[in-house]
Amino acid sequence: MQNNFLDTPIEYLKGVGPQRSDLLKKELNIFTFNDLITFYPFRYVDRTKFYKVKEITVDLPYVQLRGKITDVEIVGKNKGKRLIAHFNDETGTIELVWFQGIKWITEKFKPNTEFIVFGKPTLFNNKFNIAHPEIEEVSDENTRLAAALQPVYNTTEKLKSRGLESKGILRLQKALIPLIKNKIPETLSSQIINGLKLISREEALKNIHLPENPELLKKAELRLKFEELFFIQLRLLKAKQIRQKTYSGFVFSTVGNYFNEFYNKHLPFQLTNAQKRVIKEIRNDMGSGKQMNRLLQGDVGSGKTLVALMTILIALDNGYQACLMAPTEILSNQHFNTLSRLLKDMDIQVALLTGSTKTSERKQIHQGLQNGEIKILVGTHALLEDEVQFNNLGMVVIDEQHRFGVAQRARMWKKTSSPSPTLPKSENMSGASLPHILVMTATPIPRTLAMTLYGDLDTSVIDEMPPGRKQITTVHNFDSKRLRVFAFMKEQIKAGRQIYVVYPLIEESEKLDLKNLMDGYESIVREFPLPQYRVSIVHGQMKSGDKDWEMQRFVKGETQIMVATTVIEVGVDVPNATVMMIENAERFGLSQLHQLRGRVGRGDNQSFCILMSSYKLSADAKTRIDTMVRTNDGFEIAEVDLRLRGPGDITGTQQSGIADLHIADLVKDAQLLQLARDTASKILADDATLEKAENLAIALQLANFNKNRPNWSRIS
Ligand code: ADP
Ligand code: MG
């Protein structure tokens, strides 16, 4: 019953008429009292402190003063017309200036009345003034309200035009807060609240908007952040639990001929300890009878592909088929070639299916999959098409680089002919066996992001590079150093090495980018003429056959320079390439730069990454470039990337729901996130179905969340 109050439509709040309620809905998604009370300030202005006029300095962003207005004058004409009020306290005088609302302000000023003034001081003609300050008469009420931390709310131009600037929203909160007394149900158990010394939800909501003091504001933030993270983690862990209970995985109990033959006869090198450990983790999963849903993280070049292959071989050993899905055609080709090469002396049929596979070939592949002749299918999104049906698919590897959505991952579940070709809508597939799923990310993702984005998956990390890898030397050059860079490239080519030159590609201006690329290509060809040098070019607008042909020339060493857009970003593996030169490096994201750099340093020779940029660099671009120069560690780079961009801008986060974090912050609240996950996990371990009386509040809140959401438990 208590909930009904919070569900009250926003138009029932004093101060919200039909027009404002329409705007609140459209602009801020605020439909109910609950939506308003959970619309949190994004910062606070500290108004606990009063300054004296003589204490004002240029570097104070805001000052709050208390004093009287001695006289008021209107100066200037037309556009320059302004009102100047001389404001005094016992230490000096400062000018308050208004360019607008002059009439209204004039009426407000009564002589011999004390005012509280708040605003940003600026120095003009050697005197301080404050333009358009906030100004209130001193009264008991105003003094109390002024002397506080004042919340600042996000708002929009449209809302402002209806009096709902930040102040206006605060007025609504002030109207609502007295009404919520005893109406806010607790959502956490008293065990959690007492154990972590949290304040109640009601207390927290009150103080997040109208903090009584800084300590209570901190407690309110802590409480609300914890709660937000806790329920996300609880949902993820619950989804995992339901999936494990509802579906089983095929049991891969044997490690047989394929795996052993490959391991003993065809493995071109020793596995790293990290690779061995991860393969063991995967084997344990696959033998357990539970369906594996595992995230495999490892830096660029750490050897994830090999782990994927050995996992696939275990599936084959147990009589199942496997597939490997990649985000782009080039990468699919590359994987297909790698697997074919590694398996060339074994009797295993591998097929490649992409958007450009010919119809006749397609038919053969469909047949081969259904009669079980094709054991491994590699490809792009094309694998998701309905005609693609396997005889007995047991293992799905997804090489993802955050490009596949959760929904697409879920589609892989219906790929096997048993028990029914249609994707079940709910959990009514109870008891069915599903293929095991291994998700690989192209570059590491930050821990907090992994915990939220893939929080219902188990995680394996390859934290070791294959032996003998030399650190890639990364340098940053401005365009003026170009000739020296060219000279260096020539030395490398003379020593028999190959070089990538990469140009940015940004979708909104594809034409411009293509021109940029073609100009660059021409200047490279001029600088590196035939017959001594040969240059390949690959970009997104080429036919895939042409792309592949150019790529192959480079792979075979027939060309020494590959000029390309970011299409070569993932996967491409040419160990003889030692220089990665990136043009307009300031236009690339960090993970992209790191991924590109990972294209070199794959062989025995010292490799180099050269970041070219113009002189004009934004602060963020400079941080990105400096980070690249400073470190080769993908995990560290991922953390910086998250700090710079925020989780909402990292692809793949949209569907996950973590973009809706209202108050918690994946960068700042990493420890709290871990605490929330541990707490959620402990509760589920003790009370899997959340039936105990003490967890009633939690169960209710969880049910609330799930009401209108897709069934996450089915999604890998
Ligand atoms: P990524 O993790 O970026 O997908 P890859 O699987 O493409 O990395 O591996 C990078 C390179 O390292 C490949 O050339 C691969 O053959 C090689 N490699 C993988 N594992 C080992 C190992 N244990 N020892 C030596 N080289 C390895
Ligand atoms: Mg790879």
XYZ file of C-alpha atoms and ligand atoms in Angstrom:
744
model
C 0.000 0.000 0.000
C 2.816 2.289 0.882
C 3.987 2.203 -2.674
C 0.847 3.841 -3.944
C 1.931 7.146 -2.554
C 5.148 7.158 -4.526
C 3.228 6.189 -7.647
C 1.168 9.375 -7.406
C 1.282 11.209 -10.756
C 3.524 14.244 -10.656
C 0.700 16.641 -11.567
C -0.734 16.158 -8.089
C 2.217 17.952 -6.550
C 1.709 21.549 -5.511
C 3.374 23.805 -8.057
C 3.080 21.341 -10.924
C 0.255 22.150 -13.314
C -0.571 20.367 -16.569
C 2.052 22.247 -18.575
C 4.888 21.653 -16.185
C 3.924 18.027 -15.719
C 4.021 17.532 -19.485
C 7.459 19.044 -19.625
C 8.742 17.067 -16.663
C 7.615 13.889 -18.375
C 9.040 14.768 -21.758
C 12.270 16.351 -20.684
C 13.281 14.432 -17.585
C 11.163 11.281 -17.602
C 9.579 12.341 -14.339
C 6.081 10.871 -14.191
C 5.533 10.176 -10.515
C 6.501 11.303 -7.036
C 8.979 8.464 -7.022
C 10.608 9.720 -10.212
C 10.997 13.171 -8.716
C 12.364 12.059 -5.381
C 14.917 9.875 -7.153
C 15.930 12.711 -9.452
C 19.098 13.526 -7.569
C 21.190 16.715 -7.615
C 24.381 16.369 -9.619
C 26.327 18.652 -7.309
C 26.011 20.951 -4.309
C 27.012 24.518 -3.760
C 28.413 25.087 -0.322
C 26.573 28.019 1.159
C 27.500 27.362 4.718
C 30.217 29.986 4.493
C 29.793 33.776 4.458
C 32.578 35.937 3.079
C 33.412 39.560 3.867
C 33.708 41.938 0.944
C 37.394 42.480 1.575
C 38.069 38.727 1.505
C 37.018 38.414 -2.129
C 39.755 37.229 -4.481
C 39.765 36.443 -8.200
C 40.013 32.709 -7.735
C 36.864 32.261 -5.667
C 34.254 30.642 -7.902
C 31.368 31.791 -5.720
C 30.941 34.012 -2.696
C 28.099 34.530 -0.291
C 27.856 37.929 1.396
C 25.635 39.557 3.928
C 25.024 43.316 3.967
C 22.947 46.287 2.809
C 22.366 48.118 -0.427
C 23.164 51.823 -0.120
C 22.138 53.086 -3.514
C 20.990 51.942 -6.911
C 21.620 53.535 -10.295
C 20.638 52.769 -13.846
C 23.394 53.451 -16.342
C 23.795 53.066 -20.124
C 21.217 52.965 -22.868
C 19.465 50.287 -24.931
C 21.547 47.154 -24.960
C 24.123 48.570 -22.589
C 21.485 49.516 -20.068
C 22.145 48.044 -16.666
C 21.329 48.399 -13.026
C 24.146 48.821 -10.558
C 23.561 48.389 -6.848
C 26.224 49.296 -4.315
C 26.368 46.613 -1.693
C 28.188 47.134 1.613
C 29.220 45.211 4.617
C 31.383 46.503 7.417
C 34.549 45.728 5.407
C 33.830 47.340 2.026
C 31.669 47.859 -1.042
C 31.046 45.775 -4.123
C 28.875 46.410 -7.187
C 26.000 44.132 -8.072
C 25.031 44.359 -11.729
C 21.875 43.413 -13.618
C 21.392 43.647 -17.359
C 17.947 42.073 -17.300
C 14.958 42.095 -15.000
C 15.874 45.600 -13.947
C 12.351 46.601 -13.029
C 11.747 43.559 -10.915
C 15.021 43.970 -9.075
C 14.444 47.661 -8.388
C 11.184 46.875 -6.670
C 12.845 44.299 -4.511
C 15.324 46.710 -2.968
C 14.265 48.358 0.213
C 16.696 50.693 1.903
C 18.102 49.678 5.272
C 17.307 46.075 4.745
C 19.830 43.298 5.089
C 20.341 40.974 2.144
C 22.124 37.709 1.482
C 23.908 37.822 -1.862
C 25.376 34.859 -3.709
C 27.242 34.823 -6.997
C 30.448 34.751 -8.941
C 32.779 37.701 -8.396
C 34.629 39.122 -11.411
C 37.282 41.786 -11.549
C 36.413 44.720 -13.804
C 38.317 48.002 -13.949
C 40.162 46.944 -10.826
C 36.928 46.583 -8.891
C 35.007 43.449 -8.034
C 31.449 43.097 -9.158
C 28.907 40.293 -9.232
C 26.627 40.025 -12.221
C 23.135 38.655 -11.706
C 23.661 37.433 -8.158
C 21.054 35.516 -6.248
C 19.676 37.850 -3.638
C 17.313 37.313 -0.711
C 16.207 39.437 2.164
C 17.577 38.243 5.462
C 14.880 36.421 7.386
C 15.046 33.479 9.737
C 13.853 31.129 7.039
C 16.138 32.457 4.325
C 19.155 32.488 6.570
C 18.598 28.894 7.529
C 18.109 27.785 3.938
C 20.938 29.842 2.598
C 23.361 28.563 5.161
C 23.407 25.061 3.736
C 24.631 22.866 0.962
C 22.416 23.819 -1.935
C 21.602 21.124 -4.448
C 22.032 21.785 -8.141
C 19.845 19.858 -10.584
C 20.218 19.155 -14.250
C 17.535 20.815 -16.248
C 16.804 21.820 -19.845
C 16.109 25.019 -21.750
C 12.436 24.148 -22.094
C 12.074 23.539 -18.383
C 13.884 26.757 -17.592
C 11.418 28.684 -19.716
C 8.663 27.363 -17.414
C 10.421 28.383 -14.233
C 11.957 24.976 -13.701
C 15.597 25.946 -13.575
C 17.590 24.176 -10.867
C 16.003 26.411 -8.227
C 12.546 25.573 -9.522
C 13.204 21.873 -9.255
C 14.458 22.426 -5.742
C 11.152 24.138 -4.960
C 9.314 21.016 -6.132
C 11.518 18.809 -3.976
C 10.784 21.080 -1.034
C 7.086 20.655 -1.671
C 7.420 16.886 -1.905
C 9.762 16.125 0.955
C 7.379 16.981 3.828
C 4.862 14.617 2.228
C 7.130 11.579 2.124
C 7.371 11.283 5.872
C 6.628 7.666 6.831
C 5.781 6.892 3.230
C 9.111 5.540 2.032
C 9.332 1.777 2.330
C 12.670 0.377 3.338
C 14.273 -1.662 0.544
C 17.179 -3.213 2.408
C 17.112 -5.696 5.270
C 17.901 -4.520 8.772
C 20.889 -6.889 8.738
C 22.415 -4.921 5.885
C 21.441 -1.553 7.294
C 22.850 -2.303 10.722
C 25.815 -4.240 9.441
C 26.975 -1.447 7.182
C 25.715 1.362 9.405
C 23.528 2.811 6.677
C 20.810 5.383 7.230
C 17.217 4.580 6.295
C 15.991 5.130 2.773
C 13.667 7.875 3.904
C 16.403 9.723 5.745
C 18.668 9.346 2.742
C 16.131 10.695 0.252
C 15.470 13.685 2.457
C 19.119 14.496 2.898
C 20.158 13.974 -0.664
C 17.939 16.916 -1.620
C 18.056 19.021 1.531
C 21.169 18.014 3.411
C 21.026 18.990 7.041
C 24.820 18.999 7.160
C 27.743 17.648 5.164
C 27.990 14.458 7.235
C 24.389 13.551 6.596
C 24.826 14.290 2.904
C 27.723 11.834 2.801
C 25.634 9.210 4.544
C 22.737 9.809 2.194
C 24.979 9.385 -0.832
C 26.520 6.243 0.580
C 23.153 4.705 1.321
C 21.680 5.476 -2.100
C 24.772 4.470 -4.037
C 25.056 1.216 -2.160
C 21.426 0.422 -2.751
C 21.690 1.130 -6.453
C 24.748 -1.062 -6.909
C 23.394 -3.756 -4.625
C 20.234 -4.279 -6.654
C 22.111 -4.369 -9.943
C 24.410 -7.038 -8.553
C 21.559 -8.925 -6.948
C 19.761 -9.014 -10.297
C 22.825 -10.237 -12.136
C 23.646 -12.905 -9.584
C 20.043 -13.991 -9.416
C 19.924 -14.257 -13.206
C 23.002 -16.438 -13.117
C 21.517 -18.582 -10.383
C 18.233 -19.072 -12.231
C 20.043 -19.955 -15.436
C 22.176 -22.497 -13.681
C 19.174 -24.056 -12.030
C 16.976 -24.046 -15.109
C 19.311 -25.145 -17.842
C 22.062 -27.619 -17.887
C 25.068 -27.640 -20.142
C 26.270 -30.532 -22.186
C 28.707 -32.460 -20.106
C 32.089 -32.572 -21.788
C 33.625 -35.250 -19.653
C 36.396 -36.413 -21.923
C 39.440 -34.741 -23.225
C 40.053 -36.887 -26.219
C 41.897 -37.343 -29.456
C 41.438 -33.972 -31.019
C 42.614 -32.069 -27.992
C 45.490 -34.409 -27.249
C 46.663 -34.732 -30.818
C 46.681 -30.984 -31.224
C 48.365 -30.419 -27.903
C 51.063 -33.011 -28.464
C 51.723 -32.696 -32.173
C 50.563 -29.405 -33.624
C 50.755 -26.770 -30.929
C 53.394 -24.416 -32.320
C 54.613 -23.251 -28.908
C 54.352 -23.854 -25.186
C 51.208 -22.511 -23.597
C 51.797 -19.750 -21.102
C 50.893 -20.549 -17.511
C 48.003 -18.134 -17.765
C 46.671 -19.913 -20.847
C 46.961 -23.260 -19.069
C 45.154 -21.970 -16.009
C 42.339 -20.497 -18.078
C 41.900 -23.674 -20.124
C 41.640 -25.584 -16.861
C 38.954 -23.202 -15.605
C 37.028 -23.694 -18.809
C 37.381 -27.470 -18.675
C 36.056 -27.530 -15.144
C 33.005 -25.583 -16.241
C 32.306 -27.749 -19.218
C 32.598 -30.966 -17.273
C 30.345 -29.799 -14.475
C 26.957 -30.290 -16.091
C 26.253 -26.598 -15.737
C 26.091 -24.432 -18.757
C 29.262 -22.397 -19.006
C 28.934 -18.653 -19.433
C 32.404 -17.320 -19.153
C 34.091 -14.075 -19.984
C 37.673 -14.391 -21.144
C 39.714 -11.252 -20.695
C 43.231 -10.771 -21.849
C 45.313 -8.033 -23.300
C 45.888 -7.674 -27.006
C 48.258 -10.411 -28.105
C 47.905 -12.489 -24.953
C 46.791 -15.495 -26.973
C 43.054 -15.708 -26.538
C 42.511 -17.333 -29.923
C 44.501 -20.366 -28.942
C 42.476 -20.752 -25.773
C 39.332 -20.540 -27.869
C 40.607 -23.228 -30.208
C 41.533 -25.627 -27.420
C 38.114 -25.092 -25.883
C 36.504 -25.873 -29.215
C 38.546 -29.059 -29.509
C 37.145 -30.288 -26.206
C 33.643 -29.807 -27.583
C 34.594 -31.766 -30.687
C 36.102 -34.530 -28.580
C 32.719 -34.964 -26.968
C 30.944 -35.260 -30.290
C 29.690 -31.694 -30.559
C 30.095 -28.909 -33.067
C 31.387 -25.460 -32.220
C 31.262 -21.992 -33.660
C 33.342 -18.864 -33.379
C 31.640 -15.558 -34.027
C 33.513 -12.318 -34.673
C 32.331 -8.749 -35.157
C 33.783 -8.049 -38.614
C 34.404 -9.858 -41.835
C 38.139 -9.241 -41.748
C 38.381 -10.650 -38.275
C 36.268 -13.656 -39.215
C 38.552 -14.327 -42.163
C 41.543 -14.011 -39.930
C 40.136 -16.447 -37.378
C 39.176 -18.849 -40.125
C 42.689 -18.718 -41.551
C 44.297 -19.108 -38.138
C 42.167 -22.098 -37.205
C 42.576 -23.688 -40.628
C 46.329 -23.263 -40.415
C 46.587 -24.670 -36.892
C 44.346 -27.602 -37.771
C 45.728 -28.295 -41.245
C 47.173 -31.683 -40.341
C 44.084 -32.826 -38.529
C 40.927 -34.179 -40.017
C 38.556 -31.438 -38.959
C 36.273 -29.569 -41.302
C 36.173 -25.835 -40.664
C 33.859 -23.497 -42.592
C 33.580 -19.753 -42.955
C 30.256 -17.954 -43.205
C 30.014 -14.206 -43.664
C 27.802 -11.716 -45.429
C 29.752 -12.223 -48.636
C 29.579 -16.015 -48.757
C 28.018 -17.019 -52.090
C 24.578 -18.575 -52.107
C 25.759 -21.903 -53.479
C 28.444 -22.171 -50.868
C 25.981 -21.095 -48.223
C 23.699 -24.022 -49.085
C 26.574 -26.427 -48.737
C 27.480 -24.983 -45.386
C 23.902 -25.258 -44.135
C 23.908 -28.891 -45.172
C 27.284 -29.627 -43.700
C 26.209 -28.147 -40.402
C 23.027 -30.132 -40.263
C 24.570 -33.434 -41.138
C 27.411 -32.769 -38.749
C 30.246 -32.881 -41.307
C 31.318 -29.339 -40.563
C 32.713 -29.362 -37.077
C 33.674 -25.726 -36.658
C 31.904 -22.731 -38.133
C 33.611 -19.352 -38.098
C 31.837 -16.168 -39.113
C 30.151 -12.863 -38.512
C 26.582 -11.968 -37.555
C 25.669 -14.158 -40.516
C 25.801 -17.055 -38.043
C 22.722 -15.662 -36.375
C 20.507 -16.066 -39.422
C 17.663 -18.482 -38.981
C 18.756 -20.879 -41.737
C 21.930 -21.612 -39.857
C 21.100 -24.710 -37.836
C 23.530 -27.148 -36.358
C 23.243 -30.845 -35.818
C 24.547 -30.564 -32.278
C 26.110 -27.288 -31.348
C 27.896 -27.572 -28.025
C 30.176 -24.591 -27.812
C 29.893 -20.955 -28.876
C 32.857 -18.613 -28.766
C 32.128 -14.934 -29.215
C 35.013 -12.611 -29.964
C 33.292 -9.466 -29.176
C 34.950 -6.144 -28.756
C 31.670 -4.940 -27.267
C 29.961 -5.113 -30.607
C 27.468 -7.871 -30.109
C 24.461 -6.918 -28.058
C 23.109 -9.077 -25.288
C 20.109 -9.878 -27.444
C 22.323 -11.249 -30.179
C 24.183 -13.407 -27.740
C 20.872 -14.848 -26.637
C 20.024 -15.838 -30.194
C 22.830 -18.364 -30.210
C 20.770 -20.420 -27.844
C 18.368 -21.629 -30.467
C 21.041 -22.840 -32.790
C 20.927 -26.449 -31.993
C 18.248 -28.751 -33.327
C 17.355 -30.228 -29.989
C 14.971 -29.761 -28.314
C 13.086 -27.262 -30.442
C 14.174 -24.760 -33.038
C 12.204 -21.907 -31.541
C 13.607 -19.702 -28.900
C 11.658 -20.231 -25.727
C 10.030 -17.058 -24.472
C 10.375 -17.777 -20.818
C 11.975 -20.261 -18.519
C 9.810 -23.086 -19.737
C 12.791 -24.810 -21.254
C 13.568 -26.125 -17.831
C 16.046 -28.939 -17.908
C 17.145 -28.315 -21.479
C 20.816 -28.391 -22.281
C 22.365 -25.374 -23.887
C 25.667 -24.781 -25.631
C 28.494 -23.472 -23.524
C 29.383 -19.874 -24.151
C 32.764 -18.199 -24.021
C 32.857 -14.446 -24.565
C 36.215 -12.884 -25.368
C 36.808 -9.153 -25.250
C 39.298 -7.700 -27.701
C 40.880 -5.385 -25.171
C 40.555 -5.604 -21.423
C 37.643 -3.813 -19.861
C 37.823 -2.184 -16.444
C 36.953 -4.362 -13.502
C 33.953 -2.328 -12.416
C 32.562 -2.369 -15.915
C 33.117 -6.101 -16.261
C 31.364 -6.617 -12.961
C 28.289 -4.775 -14.169
C 28.289 -5.448 -17.898
C 29.154 -9.119 -17.552
C 28.286 -9.525 -13.895
C 26.351 -12.734 -14.458
C 29.264 -14.411 -16.186
C 32.232 -16.125 -14.644
C 35.508 -14.513 -15.523
C 38.885 -15.796 -16.606
C 41.839 -13.527 -17.098
C 44.993 -14.132 -19.127
C 47.393 -11.917 -17.251
C 50.602 -12.973 -18.925
C 52.035 -12.387 -22.376
C 53.701 -15.131 -24.435
C 57.426 -15.257 -23.698
C 59.925 -13.179 -25.625
C 57.562 -10.330 -26.321
C 59.398 -7.042 -26.401
C 57.660 -3.973 -25.060
C 56.455 -1.853 -27.929
C 58.118 1.549 -27.933
C 55.531 4.260 -28.338
C 56.307 7.839 -29.298
C 54.269 10.921 -29.999
C 55.272 13.207 -32.869
C 53.790 16.397 -34.181
C 53.317 16.637 -37.924
C 56.518 18.652 -38.259
C 58.578 15.528 -37.562
C 57.117 13.713 -40.545
C 60.329 13.559 -42.587
C 62.225 11.970 -39.741
C 59.440 9.471 -39.286
C 59.602 8.576 -42.983
C 63.348 8.094 -42.744
C 62.846 5.759 -39.803
C 60.235 3.795 -41.728
C 62.672 3.330 -44.591
C 65.275 1.911 -42.224
C 62.756 -0.591 -40.935
C 61.734 -1.634 -44.428
C 65.383 -1.997 -45.353
C 65.735 -4.368 -42.415
C 62.921 -6.427 -43.941
C 60.054 -5.268 -41.747
C 56.544 -4.161 -42.620
C 54.571 -1.111 -41.600
C 50.982 -0.070 -40.960
C 49.865 3.497 -41.547
C 46.396 4.074 -40.119
C 43.956 6.899 -40.737
C 40.914 7.705 -38.619
C 37.459 6.879 -39.781
C 34.540 8.593 -38.217
C 31.174 7.596 -39.503
C 29.570 11.026 -39.734
C 32.109 12.237 -42.221
C 32.954 9.162 -44.209
C 33.591 11.112 -47.394
C 36.031 13.459 -45.745
C 37.781 10.569 -44.079
C 38.099 8.711 -47.319
C 39.649 11.794 -48.894
C 41.975 12.077 -45.952
C 42.956 8.454 -46.423
C 43.442 8.758 -50.190
C 45.546 11.909 -49.781
C 47.616 10.102 -47.203
C 47.961 7.102 -49.481
C 49.185 9.297 -52.328
C 51.739 11.037 -50.152
C 52.994 7.671 -48.909
C 53.265 6.363 -52.462
C 55.198 9.512 -53.438
C 57.529 9.098 -50.497
C 57.896 5.335 -50.967
C 58.017 4.859 -54.764
C 58.044 1.704 -56.827
C 59.879 -0.497 -57.542
C 61.702 -0.368 -54.231
C 58.525 -0.081 -52.150
C 55.059 -1.528 -52.515
C 52.033 -0.139 -50.730
C 48.681 -1.818 -49.964
C 45.500 -0.005 -49.114
C 42.412 -1.203 -47.270
C 39.366 0.781 -46.262
C 35.753 0.206 -45.360
C 34.293 1.181 -48.717
C 36.187 -1.416 -50.708
C 34.508 -4.614 -51.825
C 35.373 -7.332 -49.411
C 37.083 -9.373 -52.125
C 39.390 -6.461 -52.890
C 40.039 -5.864 -49.232
C 40.966 -9.440 -48.749
C 43.252 -9.437 -51.764
C 45.137 -6.363 -50.538
C 45.296 -7.781 -47.045
C 46.720 -11.039 -48.325
C 49.428 -9.224 -50.285
C 50.541 -7.632 -47.067
C 50.246 -10.832 -45.050
C 52.424 -12.636 -47.607
C 54.999 -9.864 -47.480
C 54.468 -8.766 -51.077
C 53.842 -5.215 -49.901
C 55.762 -3.448 -47.181
C 53.329 -0.770 -46.200
C 49.666 -1.168 -45.406
C 47.707 2.073 -45.513
C 44.359 1.511 -43.855
C 41.516 2.798 -41.796
C 40.615 1.179 -38.525
C 39.248 -1.847 -40.371
C 42.510 -3.483 -39.373
C 41.904 -2.611 -35.754
C 41.114 -6.082 -34.538
C 42.693 -9.406 -34.980
C 45.026 -8.880 -37.912
C 48.146 -10.874 -37.261
C 51.314 -10.191 -39.268
C 54.299 -10.935 -37.012
C 56.750 -9.297 -39.426
C 55.075 -5.896 -39.041
C 57.025 -3.735 -36.593
C 55.767 -0.206 -37.081
C 52.291 1.096 -36.409
C 52.029 4.707 -37.479
C 48.745 6.332 -36.536
C 47.768 9.566 -38.257
C 45.569 12.072 -36.390
C 46.038 10.020 -33.275
C 44.091 12.652 -31.361
C 40.956 11.491 -33.127
C 41.101 7.927 -31.835
C 39.725 6.557 -28.608
C 42.108 4.952 -26.165
C 40.997 1.389 -26.557
C 41.166 1.822 -30.311
C 44.729 3.113 -30.102
C 45.709 0.237 -27.869
C 44.048 -2.269 -30.150
C 45.845 -0.793 -33.167
C 49.165 -0.871 -31.378
C 48.512 -4.540 -30.679
C 48.890 -5.209 -34.400
C 52.658 -4.897 -33.994
C 54.986 -6.504 -31.487
C 53.769 -9.924 -32.577
C 57.115 -11.266 -33.700
C 60.665 -11.365 -32.387
C 61.694 -7.881 -33.460
C 61.485 -4.662 -31.508
C 58.310 -2.862 -32.563
C 57.237 0.760 -32.581
C 54.041 2.704 -32.385
C 54.213 6.246 -33.733
C 51.363 8.557 -32.828
C 51.161 11.532 -35.179
C 49.076 14.520 -34.227
C 48.517 18.161 -34.960
C 49.629 20.744 -32.397
C 46.083 21.407 -31.285
C 45.196 18.810 -28.679
C 42.286 18.811 -26.269
C 43.070 17.923 -22.668
C 41.497 14.512 -23.115
C 43.369 13.826 -26.339
C 46.590 14.709 -24.587
C 45.787 12.331 -21.731
C 45.026 9.569 -24.216
C 48.280 10.052 -26.087
C 50.339 10.392 -22.899
C 48.782 7.216 -21.541
C 49.729 5.337 -24.697
C 53.294 6.577 -24.497
C 53.548 5.739 -20.806
C 52.180 2.202 -20.697
C 51.578 -0.969 -22.698
C 49.265 -2.438 -20.096
C 45.781 -2.849 -21.517
C 44.175 -3.196 -18.112
C 45.618 0.128 -17.012
C 44.613 1.751 -20.283
C 41.068 0.495 -19.858
C 40.840 2.202 -16.479
C 42.009 5.519 -17.897
C 39.539 5.139 -20.744
C 36.676 4.632 -18.326
C 37.750 7.660 -16.325
C 37.859 9.828 -19.429
C 34.689 8.695 -21.098
C 32.417 7.493 -18.358
C 30.587 4.189 -18.663
C 27.699 5.537 -20.714
C 29.933 6.251 -23.665
C 31.536 2.878 -23.803
C 29.826 0.801 -26.445
C 27.763 -2.043 -25.192
C 26.772 -0.392 -21.955
C 23.499 0.915 -23.312
C 21.600 -2.335 -23.440
C 23.013 -3.445 -20.145
C 21.092 -0.943 -18.090
C 24.191 0.351 -16.351
C 23.840 3.523 -18.348
C 20.902 4.203 -16.021
C 23.014 4.529 -12.935
C 21.410 7.453 -11.120
C 23.904 8.135 -8.422
C 26.684 5.578 -8.227
C 29.782 6.067 -10.323
C 31.765 3.138 -11.701
C 34.976 5.119 -11.490
C 34.671 6.574 -8.012
C 32.660 3.863 -6.336
C 34.683 0.803 -7.244
C 35.054 -0.318 -3.641
C 31.405 0.158 -2.916
C 30.571 -1.893 -5.994
C 32.666 -4.761 -4.699
C 30.967 -4.479 -1.315
C 27.563 -4.481 -2.999
C 28.440 -7.573 -4.996
C 29.808 -9.414 -1.984
C 26.750 -8.506 0.057
C 24.373 -9.654 -2.682
C 26.288 -12.855 -3.112
C 26.236 -13.619 0.615
C 22.513 -13.066 0.795
C 21.814 -15.384 -2.113
C 24.099 -18.026 -0.659
C 22.130 -17.930 2.563
C 18.655 -17.484 1.107
C 18.682 -18.404 -2.578
C 15.008 -17.711 -3.156
C 14.851 -14.685 -0.871
C 12.084 -16.286 1.146
C 13.327 -15.547 4.628
C 11.334 -12.935 6.500
C 14.383 -10.772 7.025
C 14.828 -10.452 3.260
C 11.243 -9.548 2.497
C 12.020 -5.915 1.724
C 14.746 -6.951 -0.679
C 12.527 -9.484 -2.416
C 9.794 -6.886 -2.888
C 12.168 -4.366 -4.344
C 13.640 -6.945 -6.704
C 10.161 -7.887 -7.889
C 9.530 -4.217 -8.516
C 12.567 -3.995 -10.748
C 11.729 -7.096 -12.683
C 8.169 -6.088 -13.431
C 8.899 -4.415 -16.719
C 12.191 -5.857 -17.682
C 13.234 -8.545 -20.098
C 14.207 -11.834 -18.621
C 17.907 -11.332 -18.080
C 18.479 -14.807 -16.824
C 18.290 -16.170 -20.313
C 20.929 -13.898 -21.658
C 24.486 -14.960 -21.547
P 44.682 -11.999 -28.813
O 44.595 -12.342 -27.379
O 44.946 -10.563 -29.049
O 43.536 -12.525 -29.611
P 46.158 -13.863 -30.367
O 45.383 -15.046 -29.979
O 45.906 -13.282 -31.706
O 46.001 -12.726 -29.287
O 47.699 -14.201 -30.191
C 48.692 -13.274 -30.508
C 49.907 -13.957 -31.105
O 50.586 -14.671 -30.102
C 49.574 -14.934 -32.193
O 50.536 -14.785 -33.212
C 49.688 -16.278 -31.513
O 50.036 -17.285 -32.411
C 50.793 -16.023 -30.511
N 50.725 -16.859 -29.303
C 49.620 -17.204 -28.627
N 49.931 -17.975 -27.550
C 51.287 -18.093 -27.546
C 52.222 -18.752 -26.683
N 51.836 -19.451 -25.610
N 53.540 -18.658 -26.999
C 53.942 -17.952 -28.071
N 53.107 -17.322 -28.920
C 51.795 -17.364 -28.665
Mg 42.205 -11.851 -30.929
